[in-house]
Amino acid sequence: MRFPHRRHPPENEPAVSAGRDAEHRPPCGCAPAQRGMRAHRHVAGPARAIGGTMSITASMIRIRVDFLPARGPSRRADLLVPAEVPVAALLPELVDVFGSAPDPGASWRVRLPGGSIADPEAGLADAGVADGDRLVIADDPGPAPPPMVVDVTDLLADGAPGVAVVDSGVGRAVAAAATIASVAGVLGMSEHDAVLAAGVAGAAALMAAAGLRIALRRGGSAPTALVLAWQALVFSAVAGAAVTGVPISDATADWRFAAGLVPGTAVASAALLILRPSDRAVFAASTATGAAGIAMAVGAAGFAAASAWLGDARSAAAIVSALGVIGLTVAPGIGVAAAGVRVPGIPAAGEPFPDDPDPADPVDVIASRAGRLLDGLVAGSAVVLVAAAALIATRAPDRWSVGLVVALAVLCLIQSRGHARAVPSAALGCAGAALLLLLVLAQWHVGRWPASLLLLVPLLAATAVAAVPAGRVTPTMRRVLELVEAVAIAVSLPLAAVVAGVPGLAQELIP
């Protein structure tokens, strides 16, 4: 230990108790200034007691303390300190003895003779300190934290979504394109070899079903399950249509083609409705696809029956359009009933409430199932309406046909704004736009271009209408839209009957 003005005493010589710095030492022969703790220079005899706020007791120990500040010279002193006072209470006065300037960032620690850090809550005697031991007071912030290495590459890699982030989306797009190409190939093959074409379509349906099963077992995403479900549904329907051997050019003229679509569609839809995946999103996708398949199977069956009975595709399409309107009307009720939603009966005055057993599934599961059934039924009915309107608009459209298609388009567009669910709203909006486009193309094809340009006005105004929030619609306007919707429903059914030739058929039946 070195001092600027004095040789450090050797170990076998009595130490000099360092009080404060030279400028704070009292003149020779004067008593030191009263402090919380005092250290005296001594040559022989015991060390001077240190008390301050702590009174001198019998449990005092004589120790040698090395003071090691972070900045400045180190010092040493022989002190007489209480043995039972906690180190946390003793440490500030020990630091004050050596005259260290206050340092808010200092972390003073007491090191025991063995090198360990003294417990702040325990006394020196509890730590095993005895007379003559050497302690060290050091500005020690503790062990240094581990080095932090910041690698920009690692940070970018951690924030990236992963490798091959578009594989699933590209795979689904390729699968959809391959499905369309396969359907066209199977239908073209059915003219030459119906059995082989049906076998290819059936094998493709089984492969799609197997892929759906694997996706369910491996935790596949809902969009992937949706694409696989639609693949299984489409290939099953095409397999039945391919068995008939009807050329694709005669698909609307021969009722057997539409009849062949029904069995495969119904079976695949029922299988999708039976599935109970654990994942809520996958369950919603399979349920909605199955419900849409059921709606399209009903439309295909109605077209086949009407075409076989009336012998005209345009008349059969009018009947199917009426079925589509009815399907849109009853879809909410069918979804609620099929999902198992029970509305408790309200008894009359004085009668007890009837027993209402608890449902087998949780209420939220039943409500979700009802919503997904509604999604599928509305989407399937929209597809049926567009398919029927395509036949009506492209086959010598007269004023009755134009009126029917316009009524269907108005109905779809108004209902699309009234649905609170995304799938029915989007399906009906797209269906309404498709109906208007079909009518525009049909009118342009027959040379009525002023009418076709006039029909484009609602399509151009659709953006402005969609930009108006539903909450901004006044109650009066809402009531007007409901009235227009009711008129469209009421008008579409008689127009469908007129286009189908039902009045003429009734006249022939009446003698």
Short mmCIF file of C-alpha atoms in Angstrom, two decimals:
data_model
loop_
_atom_site.label_atom_id
_atom_site.label_comp_id
_atom_site.label_asym_id
_atom_site.label_seq_id
_atom_site.Cartn_x
_atom_site.Cartn_y
_atom_site.Cartn_z
CA MET A 1 0.00 0.00 0.00
CA ARG A 2 1.44 3.38 -0.98
CA PHE A 3 0.66 6.87 0.16
CA PRO A 4 1.88 9.99 -1.56
CA HIS A 5 3.56 11.27 1.65
CA ARG A 6 4.49 8.19 3.60
CA ARG A 7 6.10 4.83 3.26
CA HIS A 8 3.67 1.99 3.71
CA PRO A 9 4.44 0.11 6.93
CA PRO A 10 5.49 -3.47 6.53
CA GLU A 11 3.23 -6.25 7.62
CA ASN A 12 5.00 -6.78 10.96
CA GLU A 13 4.82 -3.10 11.91
CA PRO A 14 1.81 -1.37 13.39
CA ALA A 15 -0.41 0.15 10.72
CA VAL A 16 -1.38 3.74 10.48
CA SER A 17 -5.11 4.26 10.68
CA ALA A 18 -6.09 6.44 7.79
CA GLY A 19 -8.86 8.84 8.55
CA ARG A 20 -9.52 11.27 5.80
CA ASP A 21 -7.32 12.87 3.21
CA ALA A 22 -4.54 15.20 4.30
CA GLU A 23 -6.64 18.27 3.95
CA HIS A 24 -9.23 16.86 6.35
CA ARG A 25 -6.77 15.72 9.04
CA PRO A 26 -6.73 17.79 12.25
CA PRO A 27 -3.55 19.61 13.29
CA CYS A 28 -1.03 17.75 15.35
CA GLY A 29 -2.06 17.41 18.96
CA CYS A 30 -5.73 18.08 18.24
CA ALA A 31 -8.46 15.55 18.52
CA PRO A 32 -9.98 14.34 15.28
CA ALA A 33 -13.27 15.79 14.18
CA GLN A 34 -16.33 13.96 15.42
CA ARG A 35 -17.71 11.72 12.71
CA GLY A 36 -20.09 8.85 12.48
CA MET A 37 -17.08 6.52 12.64
CA ARG A 38 -13.50 7.42 13.65
CA ALA A 39 -10.11 5.86 12.97
CA HIS A 40 -7.03 6.89 14.96
CA ARG A 41 -3.39 6.64 14.23
CA HIS A 42 -1.81 4.24 16.62
CA VAL A 43 1.55 2.67 17.21
CA ALA A 44 0.80 0.16 19.87
CA GLY A 45 -2.18 -1.03 21.75
CA PRO A 46 -5.63 -1.88 20.52
CA ALA A 47 -7.35 -0.22 17.57
CA ARG A 48 -9.65 2.63 18.35
CA ALA A 49 -13.34 1.73 18.61
CA ILE A 50 -15.67 2.80 15.85
CA GLY A 51 -19.19 3.67 16.77
CA GLY A 52 -21.02 6.72 15.58
CA THR A 53 -24.65 5.76 15.36
CA MET A 54 -23.73 2.33 16.66
CA SER A 55 -22.80 2.20 20.32
CA ILE A 56 -19.74 0.31 21.56
CA THR A 57 -20.73 -3.11 22.77
CA ALA A 58 -18.92 -6.14 24.04
CA SER A 59 -19.25 -7.81 20.61
CA MET A 60 -16.55 -5.83 18.84
CA ILE A 61 -13.88 -7.27 16.56
CA ARG A 62 -10.56 -5.82 15.43
CA ILE A 63 -10.08 -6.10 11.66
CA ARG A 64 -7.84 -4.70 8.98
CA VAL A 65 -9.69 -3.16 6.04
CA ASP A 66 -8.28 -2.50 2.56
CA PHE A 67 -10.23 0.21 0.74
CA LEU A 68 -10.10 -0.14 -3.07
CA PRO A 69 -12.06 2.62 -4.84
CA ALA A 70 -12.63 2.55 -8.57
CA ARG A 71 -10.75 5.85 -8.93
CA GLY A 72 -8.05 7.18 -6.65
CA PRO A 73 -5.43 5.58 -4.39
CA SER A 74 -6.13 2.54 -2.25
CA ARG A 75 -5.97 2.79 1.53
CA ARG A 76 -5.74 0.59 4.60
CA ALA A 77 -6.87 0.94 8.20
CA ASP A 78 -7.15 -1.10 11.41
CA LEU A 79 -10.67 -0.73 12.76
CA LEU A 80 -12.70 -1.90 15.72
CA VAL A 81 -16.21 -2.59 14.45
CA PRO A 82 -19.41 -4.16 15.85
CA ALA A 83 -19.70 -7.85 15.07
CA GLU A 84 -23.50 -8.16 15.08
CA VAL A 85 -24.51 -5.14 13.01
CA PRO A 86 -25.63 -6.08 9.47
CA VAL A 87 -23.09 -5.35 6.79
CA ALA A 88 -25.62 -3.16 4.93
CA ALA A 89 -25.79 -0.81 7.94
CA LEU A 90 -22.05 -0.94 8.63
CA LEU A 91 -20.82 -0.42 5.06
CA PRO A 92 -21.77 3.30 4.65
CA GLU A 93 -19.81 4.28 7.78
CA LEU A 94 -16.83 2.18 6.77
CA VAL A 95 -16.75 4.00 3.44
CA ASP A 96 -17.11 7.31 5.25
CA VAL A 97 -14.05 6.52 7.42
CA PHE A 98 -11.85 6.47 4.34
CA GLY A 99 -13.18 9.80 3.19
CA SER A 100 -14.44 8.62 -0.17
CA ALA A 101 -16.35 11.24 -2.12
CA PRO A 102 -20.00 10.33 -2.73
CA ASP A 103 -20.40 8.47 -5.98
CA PRO A 104 -24.00 7.69 -7.03
CA GLY A 105 -22.79 5.01 -9.40
CA ALA A 106 -20.59 3.16 -6.90
CA SER A 107 -21.42 -0.41 -5.89
CA TRP A 108 -19.55 -1.04 -2.64
CA ARG A 109 -19.12 -4.63 -1.57
CA VAL A 110 -17.35 -6.22 1.40
CA ARG A 111 -15.15 -9.16 0.53
CA LEU A 112 -14.44 -11.68 3.25
CA PRO A 113 -11.00 -13.24 3.83
CA GLY A 114 -11.97 -16.18 1.64
CA GLY A 115 -12.77 -13.89 -1.30
CA SER A 116 -16.56 -14.23 -1.16
CA ILE A 117 -18.99 -11.32 -0.87
CA ALA A 118 -20.44 -10.69 2.59
CA ASP A 119 -24.21 -11.06 2.97
CA PRO A 120 -25.65 -7.53 3.42
CA GLU A 121 -28.32 -8.78 5.82
CA ALA A 122 -25.90 -10.61 8.16
CA GLY A 123 -23.28 -9.37 10.57
CA LEU A 124 -19.54 -9.94 10.33
CA ALA A 125 -19.65 -12.50 13.13
CA ASP A 126 -22.25 -14.51 11.23
CA ALA A 127 -19.92 -14.45 8.22
CA GLY A 128 -17.14 -16.00 10.31
CA VAL A 129 -14.97 -12.88 10.64
CA ALA A 130 -12.63 -12.98 13.65
CA ASP A 131 -10.09 -10.62 15.20
CA GLY A 132 -7.18 -9.92 12.93
CA ASP A 133 -8.93 -10.84 9.66
CA ARG A 134 -8.44 -8.69 6.61
CA LEU A 135 -11.50 -7.45 4.72
CA VAL A 136 -11.66 -5.59 1.44
CA ILE A 137 -14.12 -2.85 0.58
CA ALA A 138 -14.18 -2.52 -3.19
CA ASP A 139 -16.25 -0.68 -5.74
CA ASP A 140 -17.35 -3.89 -7.44
CA PRO A 141 -20.47 -3.83 -9.64
CA GLY A 142 -20.46 -7.62 -9.71
CA PRO A 143 -19.71 -10.02 -12.51
CA ALA A 144 -19.61 -8.51 -15.94
CA PRO A 145 -22.63 -9.32 -18.11
CA PRO A 146 -22.06 -11.70 -20.97
CA PRO A 147 -21.01 -10.04 -24.20
CA MET A 148 -23.91 -9.09 -26.45
CA VAL A 149 -23.12 -9.68 -30.08
CA VAL A 150 -25.55 -8.06 -32.49
CA ASP A 151 -25.55 -9.72 -35.88
CA VAL A 152 -27.66 -7.91 -38.45
CA THR A 153 -27.95 -11.07 -40.53
CA ASP A 154 -29.36 -13.03 -37.61
CA LEU A 155 -31.85 -10.28 -36.82
CA LEU A 156 -33.07 -10.19 -40.40
CA ALA A 157 -33.32 -13.98 -40.47
CA ASP A 158 -35.31 -14.01 -37.22
CA GLY A 159 -37.73 -11.42 -38.55
CA ALA A 160 -38.24 -13.16 -41.90
CA PRO A 161 -41.26 -15.49 -42.18
CA GLY A 162 -39.07 -18.38 -43.28
CA VAL A 163 -37.81 -20.19 -46.32
CA ALA A 164 -40.17 -20.86 -49.24
CA VAL A 165 -42.84 -18.52 -47.91
CA VAL A 166 -44.96 -18.69 -51.09
CA ASP A 167 -44.89 -22.44 -51.54
CA SER A 168 -48.36 -22.98 -50.07
CA GLY A 169 -49.99 -20.20 -52.09
CA VAL A 170 -48.30 -21.20 -55.32
CA GLY A 171 -49.15 -24.83 -54.67
CA ARG A 172 -52.83 -24.03 -54.21
CA ALA A 173 -52.89 -21.92 -57.38
CA VAL A 174 -51.20 -24.68 -59.38
CA ALA A 175 -53.61 -27.25 -57.94
CA ALA A 176 -56.61 -25.14 -58.97
CA ALA A 177 -55.24 -24.68 -62.50
CA ALA A 178 -54.47 -28.40 -62.75
CA THR A 179 -58.02 -29.19 -61.63
CA ILE A 180 -59.52 -27.08 -64.42
CA ALA A 181 -57.24 -28.68 -67.01
CA SER A 182 -57.99 -32.18 -65.72
CA VAL A 183 -61.74 -31.59 -65.83
CA ALA A 184 -61.51 -30.40 -69.42
CA GLY A 185 -59.42 -33.43 -70.35
CA VAL A 186 -61.76 -35.89 -68.64
CA LEU A 187 -64.85 -34.42 -70.30
CA GLY A 188 -63.13 -34.50 -73.68
CA MET A 189 -62.10 -38.12 -73.09
CA SER A 190 -65.64 -39.15 -72.12
CA GLU A 191 -66.80 -38.83 -75.76
CA HIS A 192 -64.46 -41.66 -76.76
CA ASP A 193 -64.16 -43.80 -73.62
CA ALA A 194 -66.65 -42.95 -70.90
CA VAL A 195 -65.48 -45.67 -68.50
CA LEU A 196 -61.83 -44.64 -68.68
CA ALA A 197 -62.71 -40.97 -68.25
CA ALA A 198 -64.86 -41.77 -65.22
CA GLY A 199 -62.04 -43.89 -63.79
CA VAL A 200 -59.53 -41.07 -64.16
CA ALA A 201 -61.88 -38.59 -62.51
CA GLY A 202 -62.64 -41.05 -59.70
CA ALA A 203 -58.94 -41.66 -59.09
CA ALA A 204 -58.35 -37.92 -58.95
CA ALA A 205 -61.19 -37.57 -56.45
CA LEU A 206 -59.67 -40.29 -54.25
CA MET A 207 -56.27 -38.61 -54.43
CA ALA A 208 -57.79 -35.29 -53.38
CA ALA A 209 -59.61 -37.02 -50.52
CA ALA A 210 -56.36 -38.66 -49.41
CA GLY A 211 -54.60 -35.31 -49.55
CA LEU A 212 -57.34 -33.80 -47.42
CA ARG A 213 -56.95 -36.60 -44.91
CA ILE A 214 -53.19 -36.02 -44.73
CA ALA A 215 -53.73 -32.29 -44.33
CA LEU A 216 -56.09 -32.92 -41.41
CA ARG A 217 -53.63 -35.28 -39.71
CA ARG A 218 -50.59 -33.05 -40.26
CA GLY A 219 -52.25 -29.80 -39.22
CA GLY A 220 -52.61 -28.28 -42.68
CA SER A 221 -53.90 -24.75 -43.09
CA ALA A 222 -57.53 -23.93 -43.79
CA PRO A 223 -56.88 -22.61 -47.36
CA THR A 224 -55.11 -25.86 -48.24
CA ALA A 225 -57.97 -27.92 -46.82
CA LEU A 226 -60.45 -25.76 -48.74
CA VAL A 227 -58.68 -26.35 -52.07
CA LEU A 228 -58.46 -30.10 -51.46
CA ALA A 229 -62.14 -30.26 -50.48
CA TRP A 230 -63.17 -28.48 -53.66
CA GLN A 231 -60.94 -30.75 -55.72
CA ALA A 232 -62.59 -33.83 -54.23
CA LEU A 233 -66.03 -32.32 -54.84
CA VAL A 234 -65.35 -31.32 -58.46
CA PHE A 235 -63.69 -34.59 -59.47
CA SER A 236 -66.51 -36.60 -57.87
CA ALA A 237 -69.10 -34.64 -59.82
CA VAL A 238 -67.18 -34.93 -63.10
CA ALA A 239 -66.74 -38.68 -62.61
CA GLY A 240 -70.51 -39.11 -62.60
CA ALA A 241 -70.98 -36.85 -65.62
CA ALA A 242 -68.24 -38.65 -67.57
CA VAL A 243 -70.03 -41.98 -67.18
CA THR A 244 -72.90 -40.69 -69.32
CA GLY A 245 -70.59 -40.18 -72.31
CA VAL A 246 -72.38 -36.97 -73.28
CA PRO A 247 -70.09 -34.61 -75.25
CA ILE A 248 -69.31 -31.35 -73.55
CA SER A 249 -70.92 -29.45 -76.44
CA ASP A 250 -74.26 -31.12 -75.65
CA ALA A 251 -74.01 -30.76 -71.87
CA THR A 252 -76.89 -28.28 -71.67
CA ALA A 253 -79.03 -29.99 -74.29
CA ASP A 254 -78.87 -33.53 -72.86
CA TRP A 255 -80.37 -33.87 -69.38
CA ARG A 256 -78.21 -36.94 -68.66
CA PHE A 257 -75.10 -34.81 -68.21
CA ALA A 258 -76.69 -32.75 -65.42
CA ALA A 259 -78.14 -35.91 -63.88
CA GLY A 260 -74.67 -37.47 -63.84
CA LEU A 261 -73.35 -34.57 -61.78
CA VAL A 262 -75.76 -35.21 -58.93
CA PRO A 263 -74.56 -38.52 -57.35
CA GLY A 264 -70.89 -37.65 -57.06
CA THR A 265 -71.63 -34.13 -55.82
CA ALA A 266 -74.07 -35.38 -53.20
CA VAL A 267 -71.76 -38.11 -51.90
CA ALA A 268 -68.72 -35.84 -51.68
CA SER A 269 -70.74 -33.09 -50.00
CA ALA A 270 -72.16 -35.48 -47.42
CA ALA A 271 -68.66 -36.78 -46.66
CA LEU A 272 -67.39 -33.24 -46.12
CA LEU A 273 -70.29 -32.45 -43.80
CA ILE A 274 -69.59 -35.56 -41.73
CA LEU A 275 -65.96 -34.57 -41.12
CA ARG A 276 -65.21 -33.15 -37.68
CA PRO A 277 -61.68 -31.69 -37.79
CA SER A 278 -60.23 -30.46 -34.52
CA ASP A 279 -59.05 -27.21 -36.07
CA ARG A 280 -61.86 -24.64 -36.09
CA ALA A 281 -60.79 -23.00 -39.37
CA VAL A 282 -60.44 -26.33 -41.22
CA PHE A 283 -63.82 -27.43 -39.86
CA ALA A 284 -65.36 -24.22 -41.18
CA ALA A 285 -63.83 -24.77 -44.63
CA SER A 286 -65.06 -28.36 -44.93
CA THR A 287 -68.55 -27.50 -43.66
CA ALA A 288 -68.97 -24.56 -46.02
CA THR A 289 -67.76 -26.63 -48.99
CA GLY A 290 -70.14 -29.46 -48.16
CA ALA A 291 -73.09 -27.09 -47.86
CA ALA A 292 -72.23 -25.44 -51.17
CA GLY A 293 -72.02 -28.86 -52.80
CA ILE A 294 -75.49 -29.77 -51.54
CA ALA A 295 -76.93 -26.55 -52.99
CA MET A 296 -75.29 -27.19 -56.36
CA ALA A 297 -76.45 -30.82 -56.36
CA VAL A 298 -80.04 -29.64 -55.86
CA GLY A 299 -79.62 -27.18 -58.72
CA ALA A 300 -78.20 -29.86 -61.03
CA ALA A 301 -81.01 -32.26 -60.12
CA GLY A 302 -83.60 -29.57 -60.78
CA PHE A 303 -82.06 -28.75 -64.16
CA ALA A 304 -81.97 -32.41 -65.17
CA ALA A 305 -85.59 -32.98 -64.15
CA ALA A 306 -86.86 -29.78 -65.81
CA SER A 307 -84.84 -30.41 -68.96
CA ALA A 308 -86.16 -33.96 -69.25
CA TRP A 309 -89.74 -32.77 -68.70
CA LEU A 310 -89.75 -29.55 -70.75
CA GLY A 311 -87.15 -30.55 -73.34
CA ASP A 312 -85.60 -27.08 -73.47
CA ALA A 313 -82.45 -25.90 -71.69
CA ARG A 314 -83.65 -22.28 -71.47
CA SER A 315 -86.88 -23.27 -69.78
CA ALA A 316 -85.03 -25.61 -67.44
CA ALA A 317 -82.61 -22.81 -66.54
CA ALA A 318 -85.55 -20.57 -65.63
CA ILE A 319 -86.84 -23.26 -63.27
CA VAL A 320 -83.37 -23.55 -61.73
CA SER A 321 -83.18 -19.78 -61.25
CA ALA A 322 -86.41 -19.96 -59.27
CA LEU A 323 -84.86 -22.73 -57.16
CA GLY A 324 -81.84 -20.47 -56.57
CA VAL A 325 -84.04 -17.63 -55.34
CA ILE A 326 -85.85 -19.99 -53.01
CA GLY A 327 -82.50 -21.31 -51.80
CA LEU A 328 -81.31 -17.80 -50.93
CA THR A 329 -84.52 -17.18 -49.02
CA VAL A 330 -84.50 -20.36 -46.93
CA ALA A 331 -80.71 -20.64 -46.44
CA PRO A 332 -80.65 -18.98 -42.98
CA GLY A 333 -83.41 -21.22 -41.66
CA ILE A 334 -81.80 -24.36 -43.08
CA GLY A 335 -78.45 -23.42 -41.55
CA VAL A 336 -79.95 -22.85 -38.12
CA ALA A 337 -81.96 -26.08 -38.20
CA ALA A 338 -79.14 -28.24 -39.57
CA ALA A 339 -76.67 -26.91 -37.01
CA GLY A 340 -78.95 -27.92 -34.14
CA VAL A 341 -79.75 -24.44 -32.86
CA ARG A 342 -82.84 -24.79 -30.69
CA VAL A 343 -84.98 -21.82 -29.78
CA PRO A 344 -86.65 -22.52 -26.42
CA GLY A 345 -90.39 -22.32 -26.43
CA ILE A 346 -92.11 -19.59 -24.44
CA PRO A 347 -94.94 -21.04 -22.33
CA ALA A 348 -98.24 -19.34 -21.81
CA ALA A 349 -99.00 -17.44 -18.64
CA GLY A 350 -99.11 -19.74 -15.63
CA GLU A 351 -97.53 -22.71 -17.42
CA PRO A 352 -94.07 -24.04 -16.50
CA PHE A 353 -91.15 -23.77 -18.86
CA PRO A 354 -90.62 -26.95 -20.89
CA ASP A 355 -87.54 -29.05 -20.25
CA ASP A 356 -84.77 -28.00 -22.59
CA PRO A 357 -81.88 -30.49 -22.51
CA ASP A 358 -78.38 -29.14 -22.93
CA PRO A 359 -76.97 -29.45 -26.47
CA ALA A 360 -74.34 -32.08 -27.18
CA ASP A 361 -71.85 -29.51 -28.50
CA PRO A 362 -70.84 -26.16 -26.99
CA VAL A 363 -72.95 -23.21 -27.98
CA ASP A 364 -70.11 -21.45 -29.80
CA VAL A 365 -69.46 -24.57 -31.91
CA ILE A 366 -73.13 -24.80 -32.87
CA ALA A 367 -73.25 -21.11 -33.76
CA SER A 368 -70.09 -21.43 -35.87
CA ARG A 369 -71.54 -24.47 -37.66
CA ALA A 370 -74.74 -22.57 -38.46
CA GLY A 371 -72.73 -19.68 -39.87
CA ARG A 372 -70.59 -21.95 -42.06
CA LEU A 373 -73.67 -23.76 -43.35
CA LEU A 374 -75.13 -20.40 -44.28
CA ASP A 375 -71.89 -19.50 -46.07
CA GLY A 376 -71.95 -22.66 -48.14
CA LEU A 377 -75.66 -22.58 -48.95
CA VAL A 378 -75.56 -18.96 -50.11
CA ALA A 379 -72.38 -19.47 -52.14
CA GLY A 380 -73.81 -22.60 -53.79
CA SER A 381 -77.09 -20.84 -54.56
CA ALA A 382 -75.15 -17.94 -56.10
CA VAL A 383 -73.29 -20.36 -58.38
CA VAL A 384 -76.59 -21.95 -59.41
CA LEU A 385 -78.08 -18.53 -60.20
CA VAL A 386 -75.12 -17.50 -62.35
CA ALA A 387 -75.14 -20.81 -64.26
CA ALA A 388 -78.87 -20.59 -64.90
CA ALA A 389 -78.70 -16.94 -65.94
CA ALA A 390 -75.90 -17.73 -68.39
CA LEU A 391 -78.22 -20.11 -70.24
CA ILE A 392 -81.11 -17.66 -70.11
CA ALA A 393 -79.16 -14.62 -71.29
CA THR A 394 -77.31 -16.32 -74.14
CA ARG A 395 -80.25 -18.07 -75.81
CA ALA A 396 -82.24 -15.45 -77.77
CA PRO A 397 -83.03 -13.19 -74.81
CA ASP A 398 -86.42 -11.51 -74.98
CA ARG A 399 -87.84 -8.89 -72.66
CA TRP A 400 -88.99 -11.53 -70.16
CA SER A 401 -85.52 -13.05 -69.99
CA VAL A 402 -83.90 -9.64 -69.60
CA GLY A 403 -86.35 -8.76 -66.84
CA LEU A 404 -85.61 -12.03 -65.03
CA VAL A 405 -81.84 -11.55 -65.16
CA VAL A 406 -82.14 -7.93 -64.00
CA ALA A 407 -84.36 -8.98 -61.09
CA LEU A 408 -81.86 -11.67 -60.09
CA ALA A 409 -78.97 -9.20 -60.28
CA VAL A 410 -80.80 -6.63 -58.15
CA LEU A 411 -81.66 -9.30 -55.61
CA CYS A 412 -78.06 -10.48 -55.34
CA LEU A 413 -76.60 -6.98 -55.08
CA ILE A 414 -79.03 -5.84 -52.39
CA GLN A 415 -78.60 -9.01 -50.32
CA SER A 416 -74.83 -8.72 -50.59
CA ARG A 417 -75.02 -5.41 -48.70
CA GLY A 418 -77.33 -6.85 -46.07
CA HIS A 419 -75.24 -9.85 -45.03
CA ALA A 420 -73.03 -9.49 -41.98
CA ARG A 421 -70.84 -12.45 -42.96
CA ALA A 422 -68.03 -12.06 -45.48
CA VAL A 423 -68.56 -15.19 -47.58
CA PRO A 424 -72.27 -14.68 -48.42
CA SER A 425 -71.72 -10.97 -49.03
CA ALA A 426 -68.80 -11.59 -51.40
CA ALA A 427 -70.55 -14.46 -53.19
CA LEU A 428 -73.73 -12.48 -53.81
CA GLY A 429 -71.83 -9.36 -54.85
CA CYS A 430 -69.81 -11.31 -57.41
CA ALA A 431 -72.95 -13.10 -58.59
CA GLY A 432 -74.79 -9.81 -59.13
CA ALA A 433 -71.88 -8.37 -61.10
CA ALA A 434 -71.60 -11.56 -63.16
CA LEU A 435 -75.31 -11.48 -63.99
CA LEU A 436 -75.07 -7.91 -65.25
CA LEU A 437 -71.98 -8.75 -67.31
CA LEU A 438 -73.73 -11.73 -68.87
CA LEU A 439 -76.68 -9.55 -69.78
CA VAL A 440 -74.38 -6.89 -71.26
CA LEU A 441 -72.59 -9.47 -73.40
CA ALA A 442 -75.88 -10.98 -74.55
CA GLN A 443 -77.32 -7.61 -75.55
CA TRP A 444 -74.12 -6.66 -77.34
CA HIS A 445 -74.13 -9.98 -79.18
CA VAL A 446 -77.62 -9.41 -80.60
CA GLY A 447 -76.78 -5.85 -81.67
CA ARG A 448 -78.44 -3.91 -78.85
CA TRP A 449 -75.35 -1.97 -77.90
CA PRO A 450 -77.22 1.03 -76.38
CA ALA A 451 -78.86 -1.34 -73.92
CA SER A 452 -75.54 -2.98 -73.13
CA LEU A 453 -73.93 0.40 -72.43
CA LEU A 454 -76.85 1.35 -70.24
CA LEU A 455 -76.44 -1.85 -68.24
CA LEU A 456 -72.79 -0.99 -67.60
CA VAL A 457 -73.83 2.01 -65.48
CA PRO A 458 -74.72 -0.09 -62.39
CA LEU A 459 -71.34 -1.83 -62.65
CA LEU A 460 -69.52 1.49 -62.77
CA ALA A 461 -71.54 2.77 -59.82
CA ALA A 462 -70.83 -0.35 -57.78
CA THR A 463 -67.55 1.09 -56.51
CA ALA A 464 -69.24 4.21 -55.17
CA VAL A 465 -72.02 2.20 -53.57
CA ALA A 466 -69.57 -0.18 -51.93
CA ALA A 467 -67.57 2.76 -50.57
CA VAL A 468 -70.55 3.96 -48.52
CA PRO A 469 -70.39 2.32 -45.06
CA ALA A 470 -73.44 0.30 -44.14
CA GLY A 471 -73.82 2.31 -40.94
CA ARG A 472 -74.22 5.53 -42.96
CA VAL A 473 -77.38 4.26 -44.66
CA THR A 474 -80.39 6.06 -43.24
CA PRO A 475 -83.37 4.09 -41.92
CA THR A 476 -85.49 5.41 -44.77
CA MET A 477 -83.02 4.23 -47.40
CA ARG A 478 -82.71 0.90 -45.63
CA ARG A 479 -86.46 0.50 -45.74
CA VAL A 480 -86.48 1.36 -49.45
CA LEU A 481 -83.81 -1.26 -50.14
CA GLU A 482 -85.77 -3.86 -48.21
CA LEU A 483 -88.84 -3.01 -50.27
CA VAL A 484 -86.86 -3.30 -53.52
CA GLU A 485 -85.49 -6.66 -52.38
CA ALA A 486 -88.98 -7.93 -51.61
CA VAL A 487 -90.20 -6.75 -55.03
CA ALA A 488 -87.25 -8.47 -56.74
CA ILE A 489 -88.07 -11.75 -54.99
CA ALA A 490 -91.76 -11.44 -55.80
CA VAL A 491 -91.11 -10.57 -59.45
CA SER A 492 -88.39 -13.12 -60.16
CA LEU A 493 -90.58 -16.16 -59.52
CA PRO A 494 -93.37 -15.17 -61.97
CA LEU A 495 -90.78 -14.10 -64.55
CA ALA A 496 -89.05 -17.46 -64.20
CA ALA A 497 -92.38 -19.18 -64.75
CA VAL A 498 -93.03 -17.10 -67.88
CA VAL A 499 -89.55 -17.78 -69.30
CA ALA A 500 -89.98 -21.47 -68.57
CA GLY A 501 -93.24 -21.53 -70.50
CA VAL A 502 -95.36 -22.59 -67.57
CA PRO A 503 -98.42 -20.51 -68.67
CA GLY A 504 -98.45 -22.14 -72.12
CA LEU A 505 -98.00 -25.56 -70.56
CA ALA A 506 -100.90 -24.87 -68.23
CA GLN A 507 -103.09 -23.86 -71.17
CA GLU A 508 -102.28 -27.12 -72.89
CA LEU A 509 -103.16 -29.11 -69.79
CA ILE A 510 -106.47 -27.31 -69.27
CA PRO A 511 -109.10 -28.74 -71.65
#
